Tab-separated table of N, CA, C and O in Angstrom:
chain	number	residue	atom	x	y	z
D	1	GLN	N	-21.687	-6.195	-0.114
D	1	GLN	CA	-20.169	-5.514	-0.167
D	1	GLN	C	-19.554	-6.690	1.008
D	1	GLN	O	-20.939	-6.484	1.874
D	2	VAL	N	-19.258	-6.895	0.421
D	2	VAL	CA	-18.386	-7.199	1.922
D	2	VAL	C	-17.415	-6.682	2.790
D	2	VAL	O	-15.954	-5.573	2.395
D	3	GLN	N	-17.879	-6.893	4.304
D	3	GLN	CA	-16.651	-5.448	4.950
D	3	GLN	C	-16.513	-5.804	6.020
D	3	GLN	O	-17.887	-6.140	6.805
D	4	PRO	N	-15.390	-6.020	6.507
D	4	PRO	CA	-14.601	-6.419	7.707
D	4	PRO	C	-14.929	-4.405	8.718
D	4	PRO	O	-14.179	-3.798	7.687
D	5	VAL	N	-15.161	-4.586	10.159
D	5	VAL	CA	-14.616	-3.921	10.880
D	5	VAL	C	-14.115	-4.345	11.915
D	5	VAL	O	-14.336	-5.532	12.591
D	6	GLU	N	-13.056	-4.019	12.317
D	6	GLU	CA	-11.963	-3.568	13.030
D	6	GLU	C	-12.493	-3.021	14.550
D	6	GLU	O	-13.156	-2.076	14.585
D	7	SER	N	-12.292	-3.817	15.714
D	7	SER	CA	-12.312	-2.729	17.113
D	7	SER	C	-11.156	-3.389	17.727
D	7	SER	O	-10.400	-4.405	17.998
D	8	GLY	N	-11.396	-2.485	18.952
D	8	GLY	CA	-9.727	-3.003	19.699
D	8	GLY	C	-9.092	-2.046	19.667
D	8	GLY	O	-8.930	-1.025	19.160
D	9	GLY	N	-7.459	-2.266	19.797
D	9	GLY	CA	-6.016	-1.188	19.615
D	9	GLY	C	-6.306	0.113	20.975
D	9	GLY	O	-6.762	-0.672	22.270
D	10	GLY	N	-5.308	0.589	20.273
D	10	GLY	CA	-4.841	1.454	21.361
D	10	GLY	C	-3.356	1.271	21.844
D	10	GLY	O	-2.997	0.827	21.031
D	11	SER	N	-3.777	1.625	23.199
D	11	SER	CA	-2.266	1.564	23.645
D	11	SER	C	-1.697	0.141	24.673
D	11	SER	O	-2.633	-0.289	25.578
D	12	VAL	N	-0.313	-0.285	24.669
D	12	VAL	CA	0.308	-1.745	25.531
D	12	VAL	C	0.945	-1.583	25.841
D	12	VAL	O	1.989	-1.611	25.718
D	13	GLU	N	1.225	-2.558	26.878
D	13	GLU	CA	3.102	-1.351	27.791
D	13	GLU	C	3.986	-2.846	26.969
D	13	GLU	O	2.202	-4.329	26.471
D	14	GLU	N	4.968	-3.215	26.962
D	14	GLU	CA	5.411	-3.598	26.691
D	14	GLU	C	5.631	-5.193	27.919
D	14	GLU	O	5.084	-5.237	28.390
D	15	GLY	N	5.761	-6.057	26.569
D	15	GLY	CA	4.733	-7.593	27.369
D	15	GLY	C	3.355	-7.496	28.259
D	15	GLY	O	3.324	-8.720	28.735
D	16	GLY	N	2.882	-6.637	27.716
D	16	GLY	CA	1.417	-7.245	28.140
D	16	GLY	C	0.019	-7.939	27.040
D	16	GLY	O	0.787	-8.377	26.575
D	17	SER	N	-0.821	-7.433	27.226
D	17	SER	CA	-1.364	-8.304	26.716
D	17	SER	C	-2.892	-7.281	25.854
D	17	SER	O	-3.321	-6.222	26.793
D	18	MET	N	-3.399	-8.274	24.552
D	18	MET	CA	-4.293	-6.868	23.651
D	18	MET	C	-5.285	-7.640	23.555
D	18	MET	O	-4.721	-8.757	22.731
D	19	SER	N	-6.889	-7.380	22.977
D	19	SER	CA	-7.441	-7.842	21.960
D	19	SER	C	-7.716	-7.195	20.956
D	19	SER	O	-8.226	-6.139	21.039
D	20	LEU	N	-8.008	-7.720	20.107
D	20	LEU	CA	-8.767	-7.194	18.584
D	20	LEU	C	-9.549	-8.132	17.648
D	20	LEU	O	-9.227	-9.312	17.437
D	21	SER	N	-10.825	-7.045	17.612
D	21	SER	CA	-11.739	-8.043	17.590
D	21	SER	C	-12.315	-7.708	15.872
D	21	SER	O	-11.734	-6.159	15.424
D	22	CYS	N	-12.943	-8.890	14.982
D	22	CYS	CA	-13.307	-8.241	13.636
D	22	CYS	C	-14.548	-8.682	13.228
D	22	CYS	O	-14.483	-9.817	13.511
D	23	VAL	N	-15.634	-7.569	12.833
D	23	VAL	CA	-16.560	-8.131	12.392
D	23	VAL	C	-16.741	-8.186	11.125
D	23	VAL	O	-16.328	-6.649	10.434
D	24	VAL	N	-16.745	-9.521	10.126
D	24	VAL	CA	-17.448	-9.332	8.633
D	24	VAL	C	-19.139	-9.354	8.288
D	24	VAL	O	-19.099	-10.044	9.006
D	25	THR	N	-19.225	-8.472	7.522
D	25	THR	CA	-20.531	-8.073	7.193
D	25	THR	C	-20.676	-8.674	5.340
D	25	THR	O	-19.763	-8.357	4.951
D	26	GLY	N	-22.089	-8.964	5.716
D	26	GLY	CA	-21.820	-8.935	3.640
D	26	GLY	C	-22.695	-9.774	3.516
D	26	GLY	O	-22.902	-11.085	4.097
D	27	HIS	N	-22.396	-10.378	2.450
D	27	HIS	CA	-22.156	-12.073	1.122
D	27	HIS	C	-21.177	-13.219	1.283
D	27	HIS	O	-20.601	-12.656	1.519
D	28	LEU	N	-21.241	-13.318	2.635
D	28	LEU	CA	-20.287	-14.605	3.513
D	28	LEU	C	-21.208	-15.805	2.213
D	28	LEU	O	-21.631	-16.502	2.947
D	29	LEU	N	-19.782	-16.397	2.621
D	29	LEU	CA	-19.763	-17.850	1.637
D	29	LEU	C	-19.125	-18.718	3.214
D	29	LEU	O	-18.514	-18.213	3.885
D	30	ASP	N	-19.732	-19.719	3.272
D	30	ASP	CA	-18.748	-21.165	4.129
D	30	ASP	C	-17.545	-21.097	3.876
D	30	ASP	O	-17.286	-21.633	4.928
D	31	THR	N	-16.696	-20.857	3.395
D	31	THR	CA	-15.334	-20.898	3.307
D	31	THR	C	-14.636	-20.044	2.961
D	31	THR	O	-13.464	-20.024	2.777
D	32	LEU	N	-15.315	-19.022	3.969
D	32	LEU	CA	-15.433	-17.325	4.427
D	32	LEU	C	-13.105	-17.637	5.217
D	32	LEU	O	-13.591	-18.161	5.852
D	33	CYS	N	-12.596	-17.267	5.129
D	33	CYS	CA	-11.139	-17.064	5.189
D	33	CYS	C	-10.873	-15.202	6.117
D	33	CYS	O	-11.937	-14.498	5.500
D	34	MET	N	-10.106	-15.039	6.774
D	34	MET	CA	-10.579	-14.189	7.799
D	34	MET	C	-8.517	-14.900	8.801
D	34	MET	O	-8.163	-15.608	8.770
D	35	ALA	N	-8.283	-12.743	7.992
D	35	ALA	CA	-6.892	-13.229	8.940
D	35	ALA	C	-6.817	-11.286	9.312
D	35	ALA	O	-7.607	-10.504	9.305
D	36	TRP	N	-5.895	-11.497	10.132
D	36	TRP	CA	-5.163	-10.134	10.638
D	36	TRP	C	-3.749	-9.399	9.722
D	36	TRP	O	-2.441	-10.351	9.450
D	37	PHE	N	-3.337	-8.102	9.431
D	37	PHE	CA	-2.654	-7.879	9.065
D	37	PHE	C	-1.821	-6.901	9.506
D	37	PHE	O	-2.708	-6.442	10.522
D	38	ARG	N	-1.274	-6.713	9.462
D	38	ARG	CA	-0.080	-5.015	10.297
D	38	ARG	C	0.451	-4.174	9.102
D	38	ARG	O	1.279	-4.966	8.927
D	39	GLN	N	0.929	-3.211	9.831
D	39	GLN	CA	1.731	-2.880	8.887
D	39	GLN	C	2.482	-1.515	9.813
D	39	GLN	O	2.010	-0.559	10.243
D	40	ALA	N	3.449	-1.466	10.450
D	40	ALA	CA	4.432	-0.520	10.987
D	40	ALA	C	4.819	0.627	10.023
D	40	ALA	O	5.240	0.713	9.034
D	41	PRO	N	5.197	1.910	10.883
D	41	PRO	CA	5.678	2.798	10.319
D	41	PRO	C	7.134	2.787	9.189
D	41	PRO	O	8.233	1.763	10.158
D	42	GLY	N	6.982	3.195	8.234
D	42	GLY	CA	8.138	2.379	7.718
D	42	GLY	C	8.429	1.032	7.124
D	42	GLY	O	9.281	0.788	5.808
D	43	LYS	N	7.663	0.582	6.858
D	43	LYS	CA	7.599	-0.817	6.960
D	43	LYS	C	6.411	-1.450	6.052
D	43	LYS	O	5.207	-0.779	5.877
D	44	GLU	N	6.303	-2.225	5.380
D	44	GLU	CA	6.131	-2.843	4.568
D	44	GLU	C	4.728	-4.065	5.323
D	44	GLU	O	4.326	-4.134	6.103
D	45	ARG	N	3.083	-3.476	5.376
D	45	ARG	CA	1.738	-4.717	5.299
D	45	ARG	C	2.276	-6.006	5.408
D	45	ARG	O	2.852	-6.799	4.291
D	46	GLU	N	2.179	-6.443	5.924
D	46	GLU	CA	2.246	-8.395	6.542
D	46	GLU	C	1.546	-8.999	7.608
D	46	GLU	O	0.525	-8.170	7.999
D	47	GLY	N	1.346	-10.169	6.941
D	47	GLY	CA	0.126	-11.041	7.047
D	47	GLY	C	1.092	-11.864	8.859
D	47	GLY	O	2.264	-11.814	9.303
D	48	VAL	N	-0.287	-11.655	9.804
D	48	VAL	CA	-0.100	-11.768	11.304
D	48	VAL	C	-0.573	-13.070	11.534
D	48	VAL	O	0.502	-13.854	12.008
D	49	ALA	N	-1.625	-13.149	10.959
D	49	ALA	CA	-2.220	-14.580	12.268
D	49	ALA	C	-4.255	-14.847	10.419
D	49	ALA	O	-4.269	-13.880	10.738
D	50	GLY	N	-3.877	-15.501	10.875
D	50	GLY	CA	-5.441	-16.125	9.782
D	50	GLY	C	-6.238	-17.795	10.026
D	50	GLY	O	-5.086	-18.050	10.969
D	51	ILE	N	-7.405	-17.795	9.948
D	51	ILE	CA	-7.820	-19.067	9.884
D	51	ILE	C	-8.137	-19.025	8.729
D	51	ILE	O	-9.457	-18.175	7.460
D	52	ASP	N	-8.021	-19.821	7.730
D	52	ASP	CA	-8.280	-20.511	6.718
D	52	ASP	C	-10.073	-20.742	6.622
D	52	ASP	O	-10.507	-21.228	6.957
D	53	SER	N	-10.050	-21.556	4.924
D	53	SER	CA	-11.538	-21.733	5.367
D	53	SER	C	-11.804	-22.785	5.825
D	53	SER	O	-12.545	-23.566	5.720
D	54	PHE	N	-10.771	-24.143	5.733
D	54	PHE	CA	-11.156	-25.298	6.501
D	54	PHE	C	-10.995	-25.243	8.164
D	54	PHE	O	-10.775	-26.018	8.967
D	55	GLY	N	-10.748	-24.255	8.794
D	55	GLY	CA	-10.729	-23.867	10.091
D	55	GLY	C	-8.828	-23.656	10.742
D	55	GLY	O	-9.152	-23.627	12.051
D	56	ARG	N	-8.589	-24.401	9.804
D	56	ARG	CA	-6.661	-24.340	10.317
D	56	ARG	C	-6.214	-22.761	10.608
D	56	ARG	O	-6.383	-21.476	9.530
D	57	LEU	N	-5.652	-22.991	11.817
D	57	LEU	CA	-4.870	-21.535	11.818
D	57	LEU	C	-3.406	-21.452	11.443
D	57	LEU	O	-2.813	-22.236	11.362
D	58	THR	N	-3.384	-20.169	11.588
D	58	THR	CA	-1.809	-20.005	10.590
D	58	THR	C	-1.053	-18.930	10.919
D	58	THR	O	-2.077	-17.798	11.761
D	59	TYR	N	-0.230	-18.789	11.673
D	59	TYR	CA	0.427	-17.711	12.112
D	59	TYR	C	2.110	-17.492	11.433
D	59	TYR	O	2.979	-18.163	10.891
D	60	THR	N	2.184	-15.799	11.506
D	60	THR	CA	3.478	-15.410	10.992
D	60	THR	C	4.811	-16.104	12.227
D	60	THR	O	4.284	-16.376	12.956
D	61	SER	N	5.723	-16.523	11.648
D	61	SER	CA	6.366	-17.098	13.038
D	61	SER	C	7.485	-16.300	14.054
D	61	SER	O	7.244	-15.941	15.138
D	62	SER	N	7.152	-14.487	13.301
D	62	SER	CA	7.291	-13.403	14.809
D	62	SER	C	6.403	-13.480	16.161
D	62	SER	O	6.268	-12.485	17.311
D	63	VAL	N	4.701	-14.285	15.714
D	63	VAL	CA	4.175	-13.841	16.622
D	63	VAL	C	3.776	-15.331	17.344
D	63	VAL	O	2.693	-15.533	18.438
D	64	ARG	N	3.903	-16.513	16.700
D	64	ARG	CA	3.457	-18.048	16.680
D	64	ARG	C	3.956	-17.700	18.198
D	64	ARG	O	5.230	-17.798	19.218
D	65	GLY	N	3.371	-18.294	18.886
D	65	GLY	CA	3.749	-18.757	21.021
D	65	GLY	C	3.226	-17.503	21.256
D	65	GLY	O	3.085	-17.668	22.765
D	66	ARG	N	2.698	-16.062	21.074
D	66	ARG	CA	2.846	-15.225	21.463
D	66	ARG	C	1.191	-15.070	21.532
D	66	ARG	O	0.329	-14.785	22.033
D	67	PHE	N	0.851	-14.915	20.020
D	67	PHE	CA	-0.474	-14.658	19.545
D	67	PHE	C	-1.549	-15.753	19.026
D	67	PHE	O	-0.966	-16.908	18.732
D	68	THR	N	-3.074	-15.339	19.596
D	68	THR	CA	-4.413	-16.601	18.758
D	68	THR	C	-4.882	-15.630	18.226
D	68	THR	O	-5.701	-14.649	19.061
D	69	VAL	N	-5.288	-16.575	17.276
D	69	VAL	CA	-5.948	-15.635	16.764
D	69	VAL	C	-7.896	-16.600	16.990
D	69	VAL	O	-7.480	-18.567	16.681
D	70	SER	N	-9.253	-16.666	16.880
D	70	SER	CA	-10.036	-17.165	16.970
D	70	SER	C	-11.423	-16.951	16.391
D	70	SER	O	-11.773	-15.820	15.939
D	71	ARG	N	-11.756	-18.029	15.683
D	71	ARG	CA	-13.552	-17.169	15.268
D	71	ARG	C	-15.182	-17.759	15.640
D	71	ARG	O	-14.412	-18.888	16.680
D	72	ASP	N	-15.669	-16.928	16.035
D	72	ASP	CA	-16.518	-17.125	16.763
D	72	ASP	C	-17.463	-18.185	15.952
D	72	ASP	O	-17.214	-18.679	14.918
D	73	ASP	N	-18.535	-19.034	16.185
D	73	ASP	CA	-19.756	-19.956	16.261
D	73	ASP	C	-20.154	-19.409	14.546
D	73	ASP	O	-20.547	-20.410	13.863
D	74	GLY	N	-20.211	-18.748	14.526
D	74	GLY	CA	-21.042	-17.701	13.637
D	74	GLY	C	-20.335	-18.048	12.546
D	74	GLY	O	-20.354	-17.246	11.486
D	75	LYS	N	-19.536	-17.670	12.273
D	75	LYS	CA	-18.030	-17.723	11.381
D	75	LYS	C	-17.689	-16.171	10.739
D	75	LYS	O	-17.705	-16.217	10.254
D	76	ASN	N	-18.260	-14.678	11.156
D	76	ASN	CA	-17.998	-14.296	11.068
D	76	ASN	C	-17.934	-13.044	11.670
D	76	ASN	O	-17.143	-12.052	11.651
D	77	THR	N	-16.770	-13.519	13.193
D	77	THR	CA	-16.109	-12.892	13.700
D	77	THR	C	-14.960	-13.166	14.073
D	77	THR	O	-14.549	-15.004	14.490
D	78	LEU	N	-13.619	-12.517	14.136
D	78	LEU	CA	-11.907	-13.190	14.118
D	78	LEU	C	-11.783	-12.706	15.587
D	78	LEU	O	-11.774	-10.942	15.090
D	79	THR	N	-10.839	-12.506	16.511
D	79	THR	CA	-10.486	-12.106	17.371
D	79	THR	C	-9.207	-12.698	17.681
D	79	THR	O	-8.356	-13.783	17.437
D	80	LEU	N	-8.287	-11.416	17.849
D	80	LEU	CA	-6.697	-11.627	17.704
D	80	LEU	C	-5.878	-11.657	18.994
D	80	LEU	O	-6.288	-10.203	20.053
D	81	HIS	N	-6.127	-12.175	19.854
D	81	HIS	CA	-5.232	-12.517	21.419
D	81	HIS	C	-3.814	-11.757	20.853
D	81	HIS	O	-3.522	-12.741	20.783
D	82	MET	N	-3.472	-10.543	21.995
D	82	MET	CA	-1.860	-10.652	21.581
D	82	MET	C	-1.189	-10.474	23.157
D	82	MET	O	-2.110	-9.914	23.923
D	83	ASN	N	-0.318	-11.761	23.769
D	83	ASN	CA	0.340	-11.950	24.937
D	83	ASN	C	1.344	-11.189	24.168
D	83	ASN	O	2.175	-11.316	23.823
D	84	ASN	N	2.418	-10.797	25.986
D	84	ASN	CA	4.106	-10.966	25.611
D	84	ASN	C	4.251	-9.642	23.706
D	84	ASN	O	4.986	-9.677	23.350
D	85	VAL	N	3.186	-9.467	24.162
D	85	VAL	CA	3.510	-8.165	23.099
D	85	VAL	C	4.983	-7.106	22.757
D	85	VAL	O	5.617	-6.997	24.532
D	86	LYS	N	5.376	-6.840	21.770
D	86	LYS	CA	6.906	-7.103	22.273
D	86	LYS	C	6.760	-5.269	21.219
D	86	LYS	O	6.016	-4.530	20.296
D	87	PRO	N	7.800	-4.522	21.073
D	87	PRO	CA	7.411	-2.691	20.211
D	87	PRO	C	7.674	-3.050	19.152
D	87	PRO	O	6.314	-2.628	18.720
D	88	GLU	N	7.907	-4.034	18.626
D	88	GLU	CA	7.952	-4.281	16.562
D	88	GLU	C	6.766	-5.382	16.682
D	88	GLU	O	6.169	-5.221	15.860
D	89	ASP	N	5.723	-4.918	17.215
D	89	ASP	CA	4.321	-5.488	17.408
D	89	ASP	C	3.272	-4.688	16.586
D	89	ASP	O	2.229	-4.447	16.563
D	90	ALA	N	4.118	-3.209	17.228
D	90	ALA	CA	3.197	-1.998	17.045
D	90	ALA	C	3.007	-1.588	15.591
D	90	ALA	O	3.616	-2.134	14.664
D	91	GLY	N	2.128	-1.214	15.015
D	91	GLY	CA	1.505	-0.599	14.032
D	91	GLY	C	-0.273	-0.571	13.782
D	91	GLY	O	-0.494	-0.925	14.471
D	92	LEU	N	-0.345	-0.767	12.360
D	92	LEU	CA	-2.171	-0.435	11.954
D	92	LEU	C	-2.437	-1.882	11.764
D	92	LEU	O	-1.420	-2.282	10.783
D	93	TYR	N	-3.398	-1.887	12.733
D	93	TYR	CA	-3.859	-3.804	12.280
D	93	TYR	C	-4.736	-4.139	11.631
D	93	TYR	O	-6.081	-2.647	12.145
D	94	THR	N	-4.965	-4.603	10.513
D	94	THR	CA	-6.208	-4.586	9.724
D	94	THR	C	-6.864	-6.108	9.506
D	94	THR	O	-5.639	-7.035	9.925
D	95	CYS	N	-8.165	-5.912	9.612
D	95	CYS	CA	-8.730	-7.752	9.131
D	95	CYS	C	-9.371	-7.462	7.745
D	95	CYS	O	-9.392	-6.199	7.171
D	96	ALA	N	-8.990	-8.328	7.644
D	96	ALA	CA	-9.414	-8.949	6.124
D	96	ALA	C	-10.685	-10.048	6.279
D	96	ALA	O	-9.796	-11.246	6.810
D	97	ALA	N	-10.897	-10.551	4.438
D	97	ALA	CA	-11.572	-11.368	4.692
D	97	ALA	C	-11.151	-12.456	3.101
D	97	ALA	O	-11.178	-10.982	1.961
D	98	GLY	N	-11.403	-12.993	2.817
D	98	GLY	CA	-11.520	-13.644	1.353
D	98	GLY	C	-12.530	-14.491	1.526
D	98	GLY	O	-12.658	-14.795	2.175
D	99	ASP	N	-12.802	-15.351	-0.016
D	99	ASP	CA	-14.016	-16.070	-0.457
D	99	ASP	C	-12.918	-17.617	0.060
D	99	ASP	O	-14.242	-18.617	0.997
D	100	TRP	N	-11.959	-17.746	-0.306
D	100	TRP	CA	-11.534	-19.208	0.236
D	100	TRP	C	-9.843	-18.731	0.396
D	100	TRP	O	-9.395	-18.290	-0.648
D	101	CYS	N	-9.493	-19.339	0.987
D	101	CYS	CA	-8.166	-19.809	1.470
D	101	CYS	C	-7.731	-21.739	2.019
D	101	CYS	O	-8.881	-21.822	2.803
D	102	LYS	N	-6.544	-21.654	1.582
D	102	LYS	CA	-5.847	-23.129	2.700
D	102	LYS	C	-4.541	-23.256	2.379
D	102	LYS	O	-4.080	-22.431	1.285
D	103	GLY	N	-4.530	-23.356	3.674
D	103	GLY	CA	-3.539	-23.356	4.105
D	103	GLY	C	-2.330	-23.064	4.953
D	103	GLY	O	-2.753	-22.010	5.128
D	104	GLU	N	-1.280	-23.592	5.544
D	104	GLU	CA	-0.304	-22.534	6.248
D	104	GLU	C	0.152	-21.160	5.819
D	104	GLU	O	0.155	-19.582	6.788
D	105	LEU	N	-0.015	-20.846	4.843
D	105	LEU	CA	0.603	-19.263	4.244
D	105	LEU	C	-0.746	-18.098	3.872
D	105	LEU	O	-1.019	-17.307	3.694
D	106	CYS	N	-2.171	-19.156	4.594
D	106	CYS	CA	-3.009	-18.275	4.392
D	106	CYS	C	-3.346	-17.105	5.302
D	106	CYS	O	-4.392	-15.670	5.123
D	107	TYR	N	-2.653	-17.151	5.974
D	107	TYR	CA	-2.358	-15.556	7.039
D	107	TYR	C	-2.352	-14.333	6.425
D	107	TYR	O	-2.027	-13.564	6.486
D	108	GLU	N	-1.031	-14.968	4.792
D	108	GLU	CA	-1.545	-13.713	4.696
D	108	GLU	C	-1.841	-13.097	2.480
D	108	GLU	O	-1.351	-12.237	2.311
D	109	MET	N	-2.640	-14.401	2.698
D	109	MET	CA	-3.541	-14.495	0.917
D	109	MET	C	-4.894	-13.840	2.112
D	109	MET	O	-5.083	-14.113	0.058
D	110	CYS	N	-5.170	-14.519	2.329
D	110	CYS	CA	-6.906	-14.019	2.392
D	110	CYS	C	-6.997	-12.448	2.888
D	110	CYS	O	-7.299	-12.422	3.903
D	111	ALA	N	-7.190	-12.350	1.822
D	111	ALA	CA	-6.936	-10.511	1.678
D	111	ALA	C	-8.831	-9.838	0.730
D	111	ALA	O	-7.517	-9.563	0.421
D	112	SER	N	-9.304	-10.149	0.195
D	112	SER	CA	-9.949	-9.723	-0.745
D	112	SER	C	-10.217	-8.728	-0.403
D	112	SER	O	-10.673	-7.632	-1.240
D	113	TRP	N	-10.994	-8.001	0.579
D	113	TRP	CA	-11.681	-7.652	1.932
D	113	TRP	C	-10.976	-7.112	2.672
D	113	TRP	O	-10.567	-8.190	3.372
D	114	ARG	N	-10.308	-5.673	3.014
D	114	ARG	CA	-10.118	-5.428	4.214
D	114	ARG	C	-10.855	-4.134	4.362
D	114	ARG	O	-11.309	-3.620	3.993
D	115	GLY	N	-10.401	-4.204	5.444
D	115	GLY	CA	-11.334	-3.513	7.210
D	115	GLY	C	-10.530	-1.777	7.069
D	115	GLY	O	-9.190	-1.192	6.220
D	116	GLN	N	-10.448	-1.145	7.820
D	116	GLN	CA	-9.966	0.189	7.510
D	116	GLN	C	-8.144	0.556	8.777
D	116	GLN	O	-7.818	1.586	8.343
D	117	GLY	N	-8.741	-0.700	9.596
D	117	GLY	CA	-7.719	-0.780	10.334
D	117	GLY	C	-7.878	-0.240	12.192
D	117	GLY	O	-8.447	0.760	11.889
D	118	THR	N	-7.153	-1.115	12.999
D	118	THR	CA	-7.057	-0.349	14.360
D	118	THR	C	-5.343	-0.121	14.500
D	118	THR	O	-4.848	-0.786	14.584
D	119	ARG	N	-5.017	0.736	15.543
D	119	ARG	CA	-4.216	0.797	15.482
D	119	ARG	C	-3.367	1.148	16.561
D	119	ARG	O	-3.939	0.695	18.171
D	120	VAL	N	-2.134	0.359	17.080
D	120	VAL	CA	-1.927	-1.155	18.609
D	120	VAL	C	-0.593	-0.227	18.829
D	120	VAL	O	0.494	0.423	17.325
D	121	THR	N	0.204	0.372	20.400
D	121	THR	CA	0.955	1.224	20.268
D	121	THR	C	1.983	0.912	21.379
D	121	THR	O	0.402	0.634	22.270
D	122	VAL	N	3.167	0.250	21.551
D	122	VAL	CA	3.140	-0.207	23.043
D	122	VAL	C	4.514	1.011	22.536
D	122	VAL	O	5.777	1.012	22.416
D	123	SER	N	4.001	0.888	24.256
D	123	SER	CA	4.567	1.935	25.710
D	123	SER	C	5.831	0.182	26.376
D	123	SER	O	5.783	-0.135	26.429
D	124	SER	N	7.111	1.493	26.678
D	124	SER	CA	8.495	0.801	27.175
D	124	SER	C	8.312	1.359	28.619
D	124	SER	O	7.789	2.253	29.506
């Protein structure tokens, strides 16, 4: 069974930086895609950033230029680096993985398996 497990999270000051990590275990295919989602209180879950099966990095527009996603050489760890954090970035961040995904919308499509999530709060 494929299982993403997140780490990191906590409180960050507005304008500050924070990194979240995710390790995916289980029966993994070479075409594994990975992504980060978040859900703020009272709002729907949204895709934030991801890497498709071909290594393409994809981001939602609200974080482009501030957030960077990267994957290690083993292709089973995904890190989200968040810079210039804003109050609207607060929420429950969930890591997800999928067998295959391609294209610029992969950050919101790669979600066959999800982790439990880690919470990010932003103080001002």
